[in-house]
Coordinates of C-alpha atoms in Angstrom, one line a residue:
M1 CA 2.6 33.4 3.6
T2 CA 5.9 31.5 4.9
A3 CA 6.6 28.1 6.8
P4 CA 6.3 28.7 10.5
N5 CA 8.7 28.5 13.2
P6 CA 8.8 24.9 14.9
E7 CA 7.9 26.7 17.9
T8 CA 4.4 27.9 16.2
V9 CA 2.8 24.6 17.0
S10 CA 3.5 21.8 19.7
S11 CA 4.7 18.5 18.5
Q12 CA 2.0 17.0 20.2
V13 CA -0.8 18.9 17.9
T14 CA 1.2 18.8 14.8
A15 CA 1.7 14.9 15.2
E16 CA -2.5 14.9 16.0
L17 CA -3.1 17.3 12.9
D18 CA -0.7 15.2 10.8
A19 CA -2.3 12.1 11.4
F20 CA -5.8 13.7 10.6
L21 CA -4.3 15.3 7.5
V22 CA -3.6 11.6 6.3
E23 CA -7.0 10.8 7.4
L24 CA -8.5 13.5 5.4
N25 CA -6.5 12.3 2.0
R26 CA -8.2 9.0 2.6
A27 CA -11.6 10.4 2.4
A28 CA -11.1 12.5 -0.4
A29 CA -9.7 9.8 -2.4
G30 CA -12.6 7.5 -1.9
A31 CA -14.6 10.2 -3.4
I32 CA -12.7 11.0 -6.2
L33 CA -11.2 7.7 -7.5
P34 CA -14.5 5.9 -8.5
L35 CA -14.9 8.7 -10.9
F36 CA -11.6 8.9 -12.4
R37 CA -11.5 8.1 -15.7
S38 CA -15.1 7.3 -15.5
D39 CA -18.5 9.1 -15.7
H40 CA -17.4 12.1 -13.2
G41 CA -20.4 14.5 -14.2
L42 CA -18.4 17.4 -15.3
I43 CA -20.0 20.8 -15.6
D44 CA -18.6 24.0 -17.3
K45 CA -19.1 26.9 -14.6
G46 CA -17.2 29.3 -16.3
G47 CA -19.8 30.8 -18.8
A48 CA -19.2 33.7 -20.7
K49 CA -15.6 33.6 -18.9
G50 CA -14.6 30.7 -20.6
F51 CA -14.4 26.9 -19.8
D52 CA -13.9 26.4 -16.0
P53 CA -14.7 22.8 -15.4
V54 CA -16.0 21.1 -12.2
T55 CA -16.9 17.9 -11.7
E56 CA -18.7 15.5 -9.1
A57 CA -15.2 14.6 -7.6
D58 CA -14.1 18.1 -6.9
K59 CA -17.6 18.5 -5.1
G60 CA -17.9 14.9 -3.4
A61 CA -14.2 15.5 -2.1
E62 CA -14.7 18.7 -0.6
R63 CA -17.6 17.3 1.1
A64 CA -16.0 14.4 2.5
I65 CA -13.1 16.5 3.9
R66 CA -15.6 19.4 5.1
A67 CA -17.7 16.4 7.1
L68 CA -14.5 15.0 9.0
I69 CA -13.5 18.6 9.9
S70 CA -16.8 19.6 11.4
Q71 CA -16.9 16.1 13.3
R72 CA -13.1 16.1 14.6
Y73 CA -12.6 19.8 15.2
P74 CA -16.0 21.8 15.1
S75 CA -14.1 25.1 16.2
H76 CA -11.8 25.1 12.9
G77 CA -12.7 27.1 10.0
V78 CA -12.6 26.2 6.1
I79 CA -11.6 28.1 2.9
G80 CA -12.5 25.5 0.2
E81 CA -12.7 26.0 -4.0
E82 CA -16.2 24.5 -4.0
Y83 CA -18.2 25.6 -0.8
G84 CA -16.6 28.9 -0.2
E85 CA -15.4 30.0 3.2
D86 CA -16.7 29.0 6.9
R87 CA -14.9 31.1 9.7
P88 CA -12.1 32.1 7.5
D89 CA -10.9 34.3 10.5
A90 CA -10.7 31.1 13.0
E91 CA -7.1 30.5 14.8
W92 CA -7.3 27.2 12.9
V93 CA -8.2 27.3 9.1
W94 CA -8.3 24.3 6.7
V95 CA -7.8 25.3 3.1
L96 CA -9.0 22.8 0.6
D97 CA -8.6 22.4 -3.3
P98 CA -10.4 18.9 -3.7
V99 CA -9.1 18.2 -7.3
D100 CA -6.0 20.9 -8.5
G101 CA -6.0 20.1 -11.9
T102 CA -9.7 19.3 -13.1
R103 CA -8.6 19.9 -16.6
A104 CA -6.2 16.8 -16.2
F105 CA -8.6 14.7 -14.2
I106 CA -11.1 15.0 -17.2
A107 CA -8.4 14.1 -19.8
G108 CA -7.5 11.0 -17.5
L109 CA -4.0 12.3 -16.6
P110 CA -2.8 11.4 -13.1
V111 CA -1.1 14.7 -12.3
W112 CA -4.3 16.1 -10.7
T113 CA -4.0 16.5 -6.8
T114 CA -5.9 17.0 -3.8
L115 CA -4.6 20.1 -2.0
I116 CA -5.1 20.4 1.9
G117 CA -3.8 23.0 4.0
L118 CA -3.9 24.4 7.4
R119 CA -3.1 27.8 8.7
H120 CA -2.6 28.7 12.2
N121 CA -3.3 32.0 13.2
G122 CA -3.2 33.0 9.4
T123 CA 0.1 31.2 8.8
P124 CA 0.0 27.9 6.6
V125 CA 1.8 25.2 9.4
L126 CA 0.7 21.8 7.6
G127 CA 0.0 20.8 4.1
S128 CA -0.5 17.9 2.1
I129 CA -0.3 17.5 -1.9
G130 CA -2.2 13.9 -2.5
Q131 CA -2.3 12.0 -5.5
P132 CA -4.3 8.8 -4.8
F133 CA -4.4 7.2 -8.2
L134 CA -0.5 6.8 -7.7
D135 CA -0.9 6.2 -3.8
E136 CA 1.2 9.2 -3.1
I137 CA 0.6 11.8 -0.4
Y138 CA 3.5 14.4 -0.2
I139 CA 2.9 15.9 3.5
G140 CA 5.0 18.9 5.3
H141 CA 5.4 20.8 8.2
A142 CA 8.2 22.7 9.8
G143 CA 9.6 19.5 11.2
G144 CA 10.2 18.3 7.8
S145 CA 8.4 16.6 4.5
R146 CA 7.8 13.0 3.4
L147 CA 6.5 11.2 0.8
M148 CA 3.7 8.4 2.0
S149 CA 3.3 5.9 -0.9
K150 CA 2.4 1.9 -0.8
G151 CA 2.6 1.0 2.5
S152 CA 6.0 3.1 3.3
S153 CA 7.3 6.2 3.8
R154 CA 10.6 8.6 2.8
P155 CA 12.0 12.1 3.8
L156 CA 11.6 14.5 1.3
K157 CA 14.6 16.8 0.1
V158 CA 14.9 19.6 -2.6
R159 CA 18.0 19.2 -4.7
P160 CA 20.9 21.6 -5.4
C161 CA 20.6 23.9 -8.2
P162 CA 23.0 26.8 -8.1
A163 CA 22.3 28.2 -11.4
L164 CA 19.0 28.7 -13.5
S165 CA 21.0 27.7 -16.7
G166 CA 20.8 24.0 -14.9
A167 CA 17.1 24.2 -14.0
L168 CA 14.1 22.1 -15.1
I169 CA 11.3 24.4 -14.5
A170 CA 7.6 24.3 -14.9
T171 CA 4.2 25.9 -14.9
T172 CA 0.8 25.1 -15.6
D173 CA 0.6 26.9 -18.9
P174 CA 2.1 29.9 -20.2
A175 CA -1.4 31.2 -21.0
I176 CA -2.1 32.0 -17.6
F177 CA 0.8 35.1 -18.0
Q178 CA -0.7 38.3 -19.1
G179 CA 1.4 41.0 -20.7
A180 CA 4.3 41.6 -18.9
E181 CA 4.4 38.2 -16.9
R182 CA 4.7 36.5 -20.2
E183 CA 7.8 38.4 -21.0
A184 CA 9.0 37.3 -17.5
W185 CA 8.2 33.6 -18.1
N186 CA 9.7 33.8 -21.6
R187 CA 13.3 35.1 -20.2
V188 CA 13.2 32.6 -17.4
R189 CA 12.4 29.9 -20.0
A190 CA 14.9 30.9 -22.4
A191 CA 17.9 30.7 -19.5
A192 CA 16.6 27.4 -18.3
R193 CA 17.7 24.0 -18.9
L194 CA 14.2 22.4 -19.6
A195 CA 10.8 23.3 -19.2
R196 CA 7.5 21.1 -18.7
L197 CA 4.1 22.2 -18.5
G198 CA 0.6 20.9 -17.6
C199 CA 1.3 19.5 -14.0
D200 CA -0.4 22.0 -11.9
A201 CA 0.4 21.3 -8.1
Y202 CA 2.0 17.8 -9.0
A203 CA 4.9 20.0 -10.1
Y204 CA 5.1 21.4 -6.6
A205 CA 5.4 18.2 -5.2
M206 CA 8.3 17.2 -7.5
V207 CA 10.2 20.5 -6.1
A208 CA 9.7 19.0 -2.5
A209 CA 10.7 15.7 -4.1
G210 CA 14.2 17.2 -5.8
T211 CA 12.9 16.4 -9.7
I212 CA 12.0 19.9 -10.4
D213 CA 14.0 22.9 -9.6
L214 CA 11.6 26.1 -10.3
V215 CA 7.8 26.7 -10.6
L216 CA 6.2 29.8 -11.6
E217 CA 2.4 30.4 -11.4
A218 CA 0.1 33.7 -11.5
G219 CA -3.1 34.2 -10.8
L220 CA -3.4 31.5 -7.8
K221 CA -6.2 31.5 -5.2
S222 CA -5.5 30.8 -1.6
W223 CA -6.5 26.8 -2.2
D224 CA -4.2 26.4 -5.2
I225 CA -0.9 27.1 -2.9
D226 CA -1.7 27.1 0.9
A227 CA -1.0 23.4 1.1
A228 CA 2.3 23.4 -0.3
I229 CA 4.0 25.9 1.6
P230 CA 4.7 23.4 4.0
V231 CA 5.3 21.0 1.9
I232 CA 8.2 22.8 -0.1
A233 CA 9.6 24.5 3.2
G234 CA 10.0 21.0 5.2
A235 CA 12.0 19.8 2.2
G236 CA 14.2 22.6 2.4
G237 CA 12.8 24.7 -0.4
L238 CA 11.3 28.4 -0.6
T239 CA 8.1 29.7 -1.8
T240 CA 7.6 33.7 -2.5
D241 CA 6.0 35.8 -4.7
W242 CA 7.4 37.4 -7.8
Q243 CA 8.9 40.3 -5.7
G244 CA 10.7 37.7 -3.4
A245 CA 8.3 38.3 -0.5
R246 CA 6.0 35.8 1.3
V247 CA 3.0 34.5 -0.3
G248 CA -0.1 36.8 0.5
A249 CA -3.1 35.3 2.0
H250 CA -5.0 35.3 -1.5
G251 CA -2.4 33.8 -3.3
G252 CA -1.3 35.8 -6.8
R253 CA 1.9 35.3 -8.7
V254 CA 4.1 32.7 -6.9
A255 CA 7.4 31.1 -7.6
I256 CA 8.4 27.8 -5.8
A257 CA 12.1 26.9 -5.7
G258 CA 14.2 24.3 -4.3
D259 CA 17.7 26.3 -4.1
R260 CA 17.8 30.1 -3.2
A261 CA 20.5 30.8 -5.9
C262 CA 18.3 29.5 -8.7
L263 CA 15.0 31.7 -7.1
D264 CA 17.2 34.6 -6.8
E265 CA 18.3 34.4 -10.4
A266 CA 14.6 34.0 -11.8
L267 CA 13.6 37.0 -9.5
V268 CA 15.7 39.3 -11.4
A269 CA 13.2 38.9 -14.3
L270 CA 10.1 38.5 -12.5
K271 CA 10.6 41.5 -10.4
A272 CA 10.2 43.7 -13.1
V273 CA 6.5 43.0 -13.8

């Protein structure tokens, strides 16, 4: 998936949906924040497959988002991590991860985020990465990206990074990489200046904000990445798969970068997987 051409969605509709996206973030925050660093009702849904946490914050936030969507835009579809799909082939489809980084959430670390994306005819056209404990909402579409925080708003722009040797890179956890994926990550990490781990989608926001240069992930679902694609594109960055192509409708291996030259250098290692 790639960012839309500015002609894909009219400015009037974009403004309307942009305002609604902020409203959805506020509703999600209302469900999540009372449970952060509190009794969040942790459940392990992984079973024999390993620890896979979910909390009442995840469930409550998605319920709140879905309720508002059904009231305001009943013809829109929804794909969510916690409650599945509802008309996933509709013209407009919201893609939700109410608490991306649940492990950070249960550890009390404020790098979890709420991811809300909107597809138009299958293409992500609007998205947000929200961190309500820090009072931050990173919003993007073809017209540009911005950070809303503490009553003000400022544009987001990626930073130049013409060589991987000068890059600050990130991934959620090297353990997500298997076999040749791990070898590719190790090669990129060895070439980069600095690597940071464990920030989940908050690292994607930092690419848009111009503080991180490259993020590599594998095994993503659509709700892990759809929201970030317009945010990164609106800030001047790129989101591709490990072959340099558009990200598929179901996620997978993803590279997020602020500078094409840095991405192209990393893809030399990634394309071998």
